[in-house]
Amino acid sequence: MGNKLIANRINELTASVTMKIAGKALTMKASGVDIIDFSVGEPDFPTPSRIKKAALKAIDENFTKYTFNSGMLELRDAISKKFLRDNNLEYDTDEIIVSNGAKQALFNVVMSVVNPGDEVIIPGPYYVSYPEMVKLAGGKPVIVNTKEKNGFKLTPEELKDAITSSTKALIVCTPSNPTGLVYTEDEIKALVSVIEKEKIFVISDEVYEKLIYDNLTFASFADAGKNIKDRIAVINGVSKAYAMTGWRIGYAAANKEIIKSASKIQSHNTSGASSISQYASLEALSGPQNEVIIMRDEFEKRRDYIYQKAITLFTDCVKPQGAFYIFPNISSFIGKKLNNRQILTSADLAELLLDEAKVALVPGEAFGSDKHIRISYSTSMENIVEGMNRIQSALEKIK
Ligand SMILES: Cc1ncc(COP(=O)(O)O)c(C=O)c1O
């Protein structure tokens, strides 16, 4: 056994910087402190009742057993129809795998394509799990720090410069957690023209597809990049669109070879996702879609308010066009003090705002940028107004 119990691969994982602050926020909440929680990563709405009813029906009718490892055929069929309806994409049911959340779908695909030593390009700021998944597969995450002046979007030049002979894949996220950026069809096409020549694989995380504002039309990477569709895996799920984070259903669509491999991994890990959640997801995807629009409209109102407020408080703040996060630049506060506490990092500011303003949010460090904080507006308008006022009062005291 040697003298080390824990496997080396775990040493490679980054300990979560957000845990300390999240833990502290929880303790404060539990002891009765009135915390406004801007750290949330899930919709604050309940799961729509038609979906809950479908789950109850599945239980009543005893659909409570193992399903196909890669997901119930009916659900994969509904996902295939969803791709055609919403994204103009054709996927057969054997080009789709249903997993325990989009996160497992992502992990399965990363494990399927990344060999030890392979480089995987990840534009930063990024979703916290991407680099860690790549490391778990033995790969090397190559973070490309995008520019705020470009709305945090990866440019074709930046992509080209990052590609080496060891590059295996690129992981993109649109709409993005944490920045809220949304790539347009033309922007994707420009990236695809680089990818086409360089023969790399793309993993496109599109879990926030339905939360998109300013009348934008969502562009899926696989649709805009149809000529290289075989080299793209699309990740999506029901968590964010239907307020179903706890049901744990996500999916991946890609060529058969990738899906077969993802299925192999899943079969030796969790097996198929919960049968009840799969029935609920079938209803989510194939039933009437009006709740999605209602939730989206509410998020857009909140985005409008929070953005207007944020630009008065922070020197730079990119306007998010999707998801439910805003990612203001906090550089002007770095090196300053509040009540004799010096702010040197995004975690310092986040902790200070927790103590002084009783507002919980996530330091940008978690997403690869120490010059930002992530504020989630997945909470009521009342909480948003109160929370932003509290942040304002605290920031005004920073000297
Ligand atoms: C960008 C992104 N991808 C994937 C996920 C994981 O989604 P799921 O809850 O379906 O596993 C999240 C959740 O926060 C996310 O923000």
CSV table of C-alpha atoms and ligand atoms in Angstrom, one decimal:
chain,number,residue,atom,x,y,z
A,1,MET,CA,0.0,0.0,0.0
A,2,GLY,CA,3.0,2.3,0.6
A,3,ASN,CA,2.6,5.0,3.2
A,4,LYS,CA,0.1,7.1,1.4
A,5,LEU,CA,-3.6,6.2,1.6
A,6,ILE,CA,-4.9,8.7,-0.8
A,7,ALA,CA,-4.2,8.2,-4.5
A,8,ASN,CA,-1.9,10.7,-6.3
A,9,ARG,CA,-4.6,11.8,-8.7
A,10,ILE,CA,-6.4,13.4,-5.8
A,11,ASN,CA,-3.4,15.6,-5.0
A,12,GLU,CA,-3.8,17.1,-8.4
A,13,LEU,CA,-7.3,18.4,-7.6
A,14,THR,CA,-7.7,21.9,-6.5
A,15,ALA,CA,-9.2,22.3,-3.0
A,16,SER,CA,-12.3,24.4,-3.4
A,17,VAL,CA,-11.6,28.0,-2.3
A,18,THR,CA,-15.3,28.6,-2.1
A,19,MET,CA,-15.9,25.9,0.5
A,20,LYS,CA,-14.5,28.0,3.3
A,21,ILE,CA,-16.8,31.0,2.6
A,22,ALA,CA,-19.8,28.8,1.7
A,23,GLY,CA,-19.2,26.9,5.0
A,24,LYS,CA,-19.0,30.2,6.9
A,25,ALA,CA,-22.2,31.5,5.3
A,26,LEU,CA,-24.0,28.3,6.2
A,27,THR,CA,-22.9,28.5,9.8
A,28,MET,CA,-24.0,32.1,10.0
A,29,LYS,CA,-27.4,31.3,8.5
A,30,ALA,CA,-27.8,28.4,10.9
A,31,SER,CA,-27.1,30.7,13.8
A,32,GLY,CA,-29.9,33.0,12.7
A,33,VAL,CA,-28.0,35.7,10.8
A,34,ASP,CA,-30.0,37.1,7.9
A,35,ILE,CA,-27.8,36.3,5.0
A,36,ILE,CA,-28.7,37.2,1.4
A,37,ASP,CA,-27.5,34.3,-0.7
A,38,PHE,CA,-26.0,35.4,-4.0
A,39,SER,CA,-23.9,32.2,-4.3
A,40,VAL,CA,-26.7,30.0,-5.6
A,41,GLY,CA,-26.1,27.8,-8.7
A,42,GLU,CA,-29.6,26.7,-9.3
A,43,PRO,CA,-33.0,28.3,-10.3
A,44,ASP,CA,-34.9,29.4,-7.2
A,45,PHE,CA,-38.3,28.4,-8.8
A,46,PRO,CA,-40.0,25.1,-7.9
A,47,THR,CA,-40.0,22.3,-10.5
A,48,PRO,CA,-43.2,22.8,-12.6
A,49,SER,CA,-46.1,20.8,-11.3
A,50,ARG,CA,-46.7,18.8,-14.6
A,51,ILE,CA,-43.2,17.4,-14.2
A,52,LYS,CA,-43.7,16.5,-10.5
A,53,LYS,CA,-47.0,14.8,-11.5
A,54,ALA,CA,-45.2,12.7,-14.1
A,55,ALA,CA,-42.7,11.6,-11.5
A,56,LEU,CA,-45.5,10.6,-9.0
A,57,LYS,CA,-47.2,8.7,-11.8
A,58,ALA,CA,-44.0,6.8,-12.5
A,59,ILE,CA,-43.8,5.8,-8.9
A,60,ASP,CA,-47.5,4.8,-8.8
A,61,GLU,CA,-47.1,2.7,-11.9
A,62,ASN,CA,-44.0,1.0,-10.6
A,63,PHE,CA,-41.5,2.5,-13.1
A,64,THR,CA,-39.0,2.1,-10.3
A,65,LYS,CA,-36.5,-0.3,-11.7
A,66,TYR,CA,-33.2,-0.1,-13.6
A,67,THR,CA,-33.5,1.5,-17.0
A,68,PHE,CA,-31.1,1.1,-20.0
A,69,ASN,CA,-27.7,2.2,-18.8
A,70,SER,CA,-27.6,5.0,-21.3
A,71,GLY,CA,-31.1,6.1,-20.6
A,72,MET,CA,-34.7,5.1,-21.4
A,73,LEU,CA,-35.3,4.9,-25.1
A,74,GLU,CA,-38.4,7.1,-24.8
A,75,LEU,CA,-36.3,9.8,-23.1
A,76,ARG,CA,-33.5,9.6,-25.6
A,77,ASP,CA,-36.1,9.8,-28.3
A,78,ALA,CA,-37.5,13.0,-26.6
A,79,ILE,CA,-34.0,14.4,-26.4
A,80,SER,CA,-33.4,13.6,-30.1
A,81,LYS,CA,-36.7,15.5,-30.9
A,82,LYS,CA,-35.6,18.4,-28.7
A,83,PHE,CA,-32.3,18.7,-30.6
A,84,LEU,CA,-34.3,18.9,-33.9
A,85,ARG,CA,-36.9,21.3,-32.6
A,86,ASP,CA,-34.6,23.7,-30.7
A,87,ASN,CA,-31.2,23.3,-32.3
A,88,ASN,CA,-31.8,22.1,-35.9
A,89,LEU,CA,-29.7,19.1,-35.1
A,90,GLU,CA,-30.2,15.5,-36.0
A,91,TYR,CA,-29.1,12.9,-33.4
A,92,ASP,CA,-30.1,9.3,-33.3
A,93,THR,CA,-31.0,7.7,-30.0
A,94,ASP,CA,-27.7,5.8,-30.0
A,95,GLU,CA,-25.9,9.2,-30.3
A,96,ILE,CA,-27.4,10.3,-27.0
A,97,ILE,CA,-26.6,9.2,-23.4
A,98,VAL,CA,-28.6,10.2,-20.3
A,99,SER,CA,-26.6,10.7,-17.2
A,100,ASN,CA,-26.9,11.7,-13.5
A,101,GLY,CA,-26.8,15.4,-14.3
A,102,ALA,CA,-25.0,17.3,-17.0
A,103,LYS,CA,-21.9,17.0,-14.8
A,104,GLN,CA,-21.7,13.3,-15.2
A,105,ALA,CA,-22.4,13.6,-18.9
A,106,LEU,CA,-19.4,16.0,-19.2
A,107,PHE,CA,-17.2,13.8,-17.1
A,108,ASN,CA,-18.0,10.7,-19.2
A,109,VAL,CA,-17.1,12.6,-22.4
A,110,VAL,CA,-13.9,14.0,-20.9
A,111,MET,CA,-12.9,10.5,-19.7
A,112,SER,CA,-13.8,9.2,-23.2
A,113,VAL,CA,-11.5,11.5,-25.2
A,114,VAL,CA,-8.7,12.6,-23.0
A,115,ASN,CA,-5.5,10.5,-22.7
A,116,PRO,CA,-2.9,11.1,-20.1
A,117,GLY,CA,-0.7,14.1,-21.2
A,118,ASP,CA,-3.3,15.5,-23.6
A,119,GLU,CA,-3.9,19.2,-23.5
A,120,VAL,CA,-7.4,20.5,-23.2
A,121,ILE,CA,-8.1,24.2,-23.8
A,122,ILE,CA,-10.4,25.9,-21.4
A,123,PRO,CA,-11.2,29.5,-21.9
A,124,GLY,CA,-11.2,31.3,-18.5
A,125,PRO,CA,-13.2,32.3,-16.5
A,126,TYR,CA,-14.5,28.8,-16.6
A,127,TYR,CA,-17.0,26.5,-14.8
A,128,VAL,CA,-15.1,25.2,-11.8
A,129,SER,CA,-15.3,21.5,-12.7
A,130,TYR,CA,-13.7,21.6,-16.2
A,131,PRO,CA,-10.0,21.7,-15.2
A,132,GLU,CA,-10.6,19.2,-12.4
A,133,MET,CA,-12.3,16.7,-14.8
A,134,VAL,CA,-9.4,17.1,-17.3
A,135,LYS,CA,-6.9,16.4,-14.5
A,136,LEU,CA,-8.9,13.3,-13.3
A,137,ALA,CA,-8.5,12.0,-16.8
A,138,GLY,CA,-4.8,12.6,-16.6
A,139,GLY,CA,-4.9,15.5,-19.1
A,140,LYS,CA,-3.5,19.0,-18.8
A,141,PRO,CA,-5.9,21.9,-18.6
A,142,VAL,CA,-4.6,24.8,-20.7
A,143,ILE,CA,-6.4,27.9,-19.5
A,144,VAL,CA,-6.7,30.7,-22.0
A,145,ASN,CA,-7.5,33.9,-20.1
A,146,THR,CA,-10.1,35.7,-22.3
A,147,LYS,CA,-10.3,39.4,-22.3
A,148,GLU,CA,-13.0,41.4,-20.5
A,149,LYS,CA,-13.1,43.9,-23.4
A,150,ASN,CA,-14.1,41.0,-25.6
A,151,GLY,CA,-16.9,40.1,-23.3
A,152,PHE,CA,-14.8,37.2,-22.0
A,153,LYS,CA,-15.3,35.4,-25.3
A,154,LEU,CA,-12.5,33.3,-26.7
A,155,THR,CA,-11.3,34.7,-30.0
A,156,PRO,CA,-10.1,32.6,-33.0
A,157,GLU,CA,-6.6,34.1,-32.6
A,158,GLU,CA,-6.5,33.1,-28.9
A,159,LEU,CA,-7.6,29.6,-29.7
A,160,LYS,CA,-5.1,29.3,-32.5
A,161,ASP,CA,-2.3,30.4,-30.3
A,162,ALA,CA,-3.2,27.9,-27.6
A,163,ILE,CA,-3.3,24.9,-29.9
A,164,THR,CA,-0.2,22.7,-29.8
A,165,SER,CA,0.6,19.2,-31.1
A,166,SER,CA,-0.7,17.8,-27.8
A,167,THR,CA,-4.1,19.6,-27.9
A,168,LYS,CA,-6.9,17.1,-27.8
A,169,ALA,CA,-10.0,19.2,-27.1
A,170,LEU,CA,-11.6,22.5,-26.3
A,171,ILE,CA,-14.3,22.9,-23.6
A,172,VAL,CA,-16.7,25.8,-24.2
A,173,CYS,CA,-19.7,27.0,-22.3
A,174,THR,CA,-22.5,29.0,-23.8
A,175,PRO,CA,-24.3,30.7,-22.0
A,176,SER,CA,-21.5,30.8,-19.6
A,177,ASN,CA,-21.2,30.2,-15.9
A,178,PRO,CA,-19.8,32.4,-14.4
A,179,THR,CA,-19.8,35.3,-16.9
A,180,GLY,CA,-23.2,35.1,-18.7
A,181,LEU,CA,-21.5,35.4,-22.1
A,182,VAL,CA,-23.4,34.0,-25.1
A,183,TYR,CA,-21.6,33.2,-28.3
A,184,THR,CA,-23.3,34.3,-31.5
A,185,GLU,CA,-23.6,31.9,-34.5
A,186,ASP,CA,-20.9,33.9,-36.3
A,187,GLU,CA,-18.5,33.8,-33.3
A,188,ILE,CA,-18.9,30.0,-33.2
A,189,LYS,CA,-18.3,29.8,-36.9
A,190,ALA,CA,-15.1,31.7,-36.6
A,191,LEU,CA,-13.9,29.4,-33.8
A,192,VAL,CA,-15.0,26.4,-35.9
A,193,SER,CA,-12.9,27.5,-38.8
A,194,VAL,CA,-9.8,27.2,-36.6
A,195,ILE,CA,-10.9,23.9,-35.1
A,196,GLU,CA,-11.6,22.5,-38.6
A,197,LYS,CA,-8.0,22.9,-39.6
A,198,GLU,CA,-6.5,21.8,-36.3
A,199,LYS,CA,-8.6,18.6,-35.9
A,200,ILE,CA,-9.4,19.0,-32.2
A,201,PHE,CA,-12.5,17.8,-30.4
A,202,VAL,CA,-15.0,20.2,-28.9
A,203,ILE,CA,-17.1,19.7,-25.8
A,204,SER,CA,-19.8,22.3,-25.7
A,205,ASP,CA,-21.7,22.8,-22.4
A,206,GLU,CA,-25.1,24.3,-23.3
A,207,VAL,CA,-26.9,23.7,-20.0
A,208,TYR,CA,-28.0,27.3,-19.8
A,209,GLU,CA,-29.4,27.3,-23.3
A,210,LYS,CA,-32.9,28.3,-22.3
A,211,LEU,CA,-31.8,31.2,-20.1
A,212,ILE,CA,-30.9,33.8,-22.8
A,213,TYR,CA,-31.8,37.4,-22.9
A,214,ASP,CA,-32.1,40.5,-25.2
A,215,ASN,CA,-34.0,38.6,-27.8
A,216,LEU,CA,-30.9,36.6,-28.7
A,217,THR,CA,-31.3,33.4,-30.6
A,218,PHE,CA,-29.4,30.6,-29.0
A,219,ALA,CA,-26.7,29.1,-31.3
A,220,SER,CA,-25.6,25.5,-30.5
A,221,PHE,CA,-21.9,24.8,-31.3
A,222,ALA,CA,-22.9,21.6,-33.2
A,223,ASP,CA,-25.4,23.5,-35.3
A,224,ALA,CA,-23.1,26.4,-36.2
A,225,GLY,CA,-20.3,23.9,-36.6
A,226,LYS,CA,-22.3,21.3,-38.6
A,227,ASN,CA,-19.3,20.5,-40.9
A,228,ILE,CA,-17.4,19.2,-37.9
A,229,LYS,CA,-20.4,17.9,-36.0
A,230,ASP,CA,-18.7,14.5,-35.7
A,231,ARG,CA,-16.0,16.2,-33.5
A,232,ILE,CA,-18.4,18.0,-31.2
A,233,ALA,CA,-20.1,16.7,-28.1
A,234,VAL,CA,-23.0,18.7,-26.8
A,235,ILE,CA,-23.8,18.6,-23.1
A,236,ASN,CA,-27.2,19.7,-21.9
A,237,GLY,CA,-29.8,18.8,-19.3
A,238,VAL,CA,-33.0,19.6,-17.5
A,239,SER,CA,-31.4,21.1,-14.3
A,240,LYS,CA,-31.4,24.8,-15.3
A,241,ALA,CA,-34.1,25.0,-17.9
A,242,TYR,CA,-36.8,23.3,-15.8
A,243,ALA,CA,-35.6,24.1,-12.3
A,244,MET,CA,-34.7,20.4,-11.8
A,245,THR,CA,-31.3,20.5,-10.3
A,246,GLY,CA,-32.1,17.9,-7.6
A,247,TRP,CA,-33.5,15.4,-10.1
A,248,ARG,CA,-30.0,14.8,-11.5
A,249,ILE,CA,-30.7,14.4,-15.2
A,250,GLY,CA,-28.3,15.6,-17.9
A,251,TYR,CA,-27.3,14.3,-21.3
A,252,ALA,CA,-24.6,14.2,-24.0
A,253,ALA,CA,-25.0,14.0,-27.7
A,254,ALA,CA,-22.1,13.1,-29.9
A,255,ASN,CA,-21.0,10.5,-32.5
A,256,LYS,CA,-21.7,6.9,-31.7
A,257,GLU,CA,-18.2,6.0,-30.7
A,258,ILE,CA,-18.1,8.6,-28.0
A,259,ILE,CA,-21.5,7.7,-26.7
A,260,LYS,CA,-20.6,4.0,-26.6
A,261,SER,CA,-17.5,4.8,-24.6
A,262,ALA,CA,-19.4,7.2,-22.3
A,263,SER,CA,-21.9,4.4,-21.7
A,264,LYS,CA,-19.2,1.9,-20.9
A,265,ILE,CA,-17.8,4.3,-18.2
A,266,GLN,CA,-21.3,5.0,-16.8
A,267,SER,CA,-22.1,1.2,-16.7
A,268,HIS,CA,-19.2,0.6,-14.3
A,269,ASN,CA,-19.9,3.7,-12.3
A,270,THR,CA,-23.4,4.7,-11.6
A,271,SER,CA,-25.4,2.8,-14.2
A,272,GLY,CA,-28.5,4.5,-15.6
A,273,ALA,CA,-30.0,7.6,-14.0
A,274,SER,CA,-33.0,7.4,-11.7
A,275,SER,CA,-36.0,5.9,-13.5
A,276,ILE,CA,-38.4,8.4,-11.8
A,277,SER,CA,-36.3,11.4,-12.8
A,278,GLN,CA,-36.1,10.1,-16.3
A,279,TYR,CA,-39.9,10.0,-16.5
A,280,ALA,CA,-40.0,13.5,-15.1
A,281,SER,CA,-37.5,14.6,-17.7
A,282,LEU,CA,-39.5,13.0,-20.5
A,283,GLU,CA,-42.4,15.2,-19.4
A,284,ALA,CA,-40.2,18.3,-19.1
A,285,LEU,CA,-38.9,18.0,-22.6
A,286,SER,CA,-42.0,16.8,-24.4
A,287,GLY,CA,-44.8,18.8,-22.6
A,288,PRO,CA,-45.7,22.4,-23.0
A,289,GLN,CA,-42.8,24.8,-22.6
A,290,ASN,CA,-44.5,27.9,-21.2
A,291,GLU,CA,-42.9,27.7,-17.7
A,292,VAL,CA,-39.5,27.9,-19.3
A,293,ILE,CA,-40.4,31.3,-20.8
A,294,ILE,CA,-42.0,32.6,-17.6
A,295,MET,CA,-38.8,31.7,-15.6
A,296,ARG,CA,-36.6,33.2,-18.4
A,297,ASP,CA,-38.6,36.4,-18.4
A,298,GLU,CA,-38.2,36.7,-14.6
A,299,PHE,CA,-34.5,36.1,-14.8
A,300,GLU,CA,-34.2,38.8,-17.5
A,301,LYS,CA,-35.9,41.4,-15.3
A,302,ARG,CA,-33.5,40.6,-12.5
A,303,ARG,CA,-30.6,40.7,-14.8
A,304,ASP,CA,-31.7,44.2,-16.0
A,305,TYR,CA,-31.9,45.4,-12.4
A,306,ILE,CA,-28.7,43.9,-11.1
A,307,TYR,CA,-26.7,45.0,-14.1
A,308,GLN,CA,-27.8,48.6,-13.8
A,309,LYS,CA,-26.9,48.6,-10.1
A,310,ALA,CA,-23.6,46.7,-10.7
A,311,ILE,CA,-22.3,49.3,-13.2
A,312,THR,CA,-22.6,52.0,-10.6
A,313,LEU,CA,-20.7,50.0,-8.0
A,314,PHE,CA,-17.9,48.4,-10.0
A,315,THR,CA,-15.6,50.0,-12.6
A,316,ASP,CA,-16.1,47.3,-15.1
A,317,CYS,CA,-18.9,44.9,-15.5
A,318,VAL,CA,-19.7,42.9,-18.7
A,319,LYS,CA,-23.5,42.7,-19.3
A,320,PRO,CA,-24.5,39.1,-19.0
A,321,GLN,CA,-26.8,37.9,-21.8
A,322,GLY,CA,-27.5,34.4,-20.4
A,323,ALA,CA,-27.5,32.1,-17.4
A,324,PHE,CA,-28.2,33.8,-14.0
A,325,TYR,CA,-24.8,35.2,-13.0
A,326,ILE,CA,-23.1,38.6,-13.2
A,327,PHE,CA,-19.3,38.8,-12.9
A,328,PRO,CA,-18.2,42.3,-12.0
A,329,ASN,CA,-14.5,43.4,-11.9
A,330,ILE,CA,-13.3,44.2,-8.4
A,331,SER,CA,-9.8,45.5,-9.3
A,332,SER,CA,-10.5,48.9,-7.9
A,333,PHE,CA,-11.0,47.5,-4.4
A,334,ILE,CA,-7.8,45.3,-4.4
A,335,GLY,CA,-5.1,46.7,-2.0
A,336,LYS,CA,-7.7,48.7,-0.1
A,337,LYS,CA,-9.1,48.2,3.4
A,338,LEU,CA,-12.3,48.1,5.3
A,339,ASN,CA,-12.3,48.2,9.1
A,340,ASN,CA,-8.6,47.5,9.0
A,341,ARG,CA,-9.0,44.3,6.9
A,342,GLN,CA,-6.9,44.4,3.8
A,343,ILE,CA,-8.4,43.2,0.5
A,344,LEU,CA,-5.8,41.3,-1.5
A,345,THR,CA,-7.8,38.7,-3.3
A,346,SER,CA,-11.4,38.0,-4.5
A,347,ALA,CA,-11.8,35.7,-1.6
A,348,ASP,CA,-10.8,38.5,0.8
A,349,LEU,CA,-13.5,40.7,-0.7
A,350,ALA,CA,-16.1,37.9,-0.7
A,351,GLU,CA,-15.4,37.1,3.0
A,352,LEU,CA,-15.6,40.8,3.9
A,353,LEU,CA,-18.9,41.2,2.1
A,354,LEU,CA,-20.2,38.2,4.1
A,355,ASP,CA,-19.1,39.7,7.4
A,356,GLU,CA,-19.9,43.3,6.7
A,357,ALA,CA,-22.9,43.1,4.4
A,358,LYS,CA,-24.2,39.6,5.3
A,359,VAL,CA,-24.2,38.8,1.6
A,360,ALA,CA,-22.8,35.4,0.3
A,361,LEU,CA,-21.2,35.3,-3.1
A,362,VAL,CA,-18.5,33.4,-4.9
A,363,PRO,CA,-14.9,34.8,-5.3
A,364,GLY,CA,-13.8,34.9,-8.9
A,365,GLU,CA,-10.7,32.8,-8.0
A,366,ALA,CA,-12.9,29.7,-8.1
A,367,PHE,CA,-13.5,30.3,-11.8
A,368,GLY,CA,-9.9,31.3,-12.6
A,369,SER,CA,-10.1,35.1,-12.2
A,370,ASP,CA,-9.0,36.7,-8.9
A,371,LYS,CA,-10.2,40.1,-10.2
A,372,HIS,CA,-13.9,39.3,-10.2
A,373,ILE,CA,-16.7,38.1,-8.0
A,374,ARG,CA,-19.7,36.1,-9.1
A,375,ILE,CA,-23.1,37.3,-8.0
A,376,SER,CA,-26.0,34.9,-8.7
A,377,TYR,CA,-29.4,36.5,-9.3
A,378,SER,CA,-31.3,33.3,-8.8
A,379,THR,CA,-33.2,34.8,-5.9
A,380,SER,CA,-36.2,37.0,-5.5
A,381,MET,CA,-36.2,40.6,-6.7
A,382,GLU,CA,-36.7,41.7,-3.1
A,383,ASN,CA,-33.5,39.9,-2.1
A,384,ILE,CA,-31.6,41.3,-5.1
A,385,VAL,CA,-32.5,44.9,-4.2
A,386,GLU,CA,-31.7,44.4,-0.5
A,387,GLY,CA,-28.5,42.4,-1.2
A,388,MET,CA,-27.2,44.9,-3.7
A,389,ASN,CA,-27.9,47.8,-1.3
A,390,ARG,CA,-26.0,46.0,1.4
A,391,ILE,CA,-23.1,45.4,-1.0
A,392,GLN,CA,-23.2,49.2,-1.9
A,393,SER,CA,-23.0,50.2,1.8
A,394,ALA,CA,-20.1,47.9,2.4
A,395,LEU,CA,-18.2,48.9,-0.7
A,396,GLU,CA,-18.6,52.6,0.1
A,397,LYS,CA,-16.7,52.1,3.3
A,398,ILE,CA,-13.7,50.6,1.5
A,399,LYS,CA,-10.8,53.0,1.5
B,1,LIG,C1,-21.8,25.3,-16.8
B,1,LIG,C2,-22.4,24.2,-16.0
B,1,LIG,N1,-22.3,23.0,-16.5
B,1,LIG,C3,-22.8,21.9,-15.9
B,1,LIG,C4,-23.4,22.0,-14.7
B,1,LIG,C5,-23.9,20.8,-14.0
B,1,LIG,O1,-25.3,20.6,-14.2
B,1,LIG,P1,-26.0,19.4,-13.5
B,1,LIG,O2,-26.6,19.9,-12.2
B,1,LIG,O3,-27.1,19.0,-14.5
B,1,LIG,O4,-25.1,18.3,-13.3
B,1,LIG,C6,-23.5,23.3,-14.1
B,1,LIG,C7,-24.2,23.5,-12.8
B,1,LIG,O5,-24.0,24.4,-12.1
B,1,LIG,C8,-23.0,24.4,-14.8
B,1,LIG,O6,-23.1,25.6,-14.3
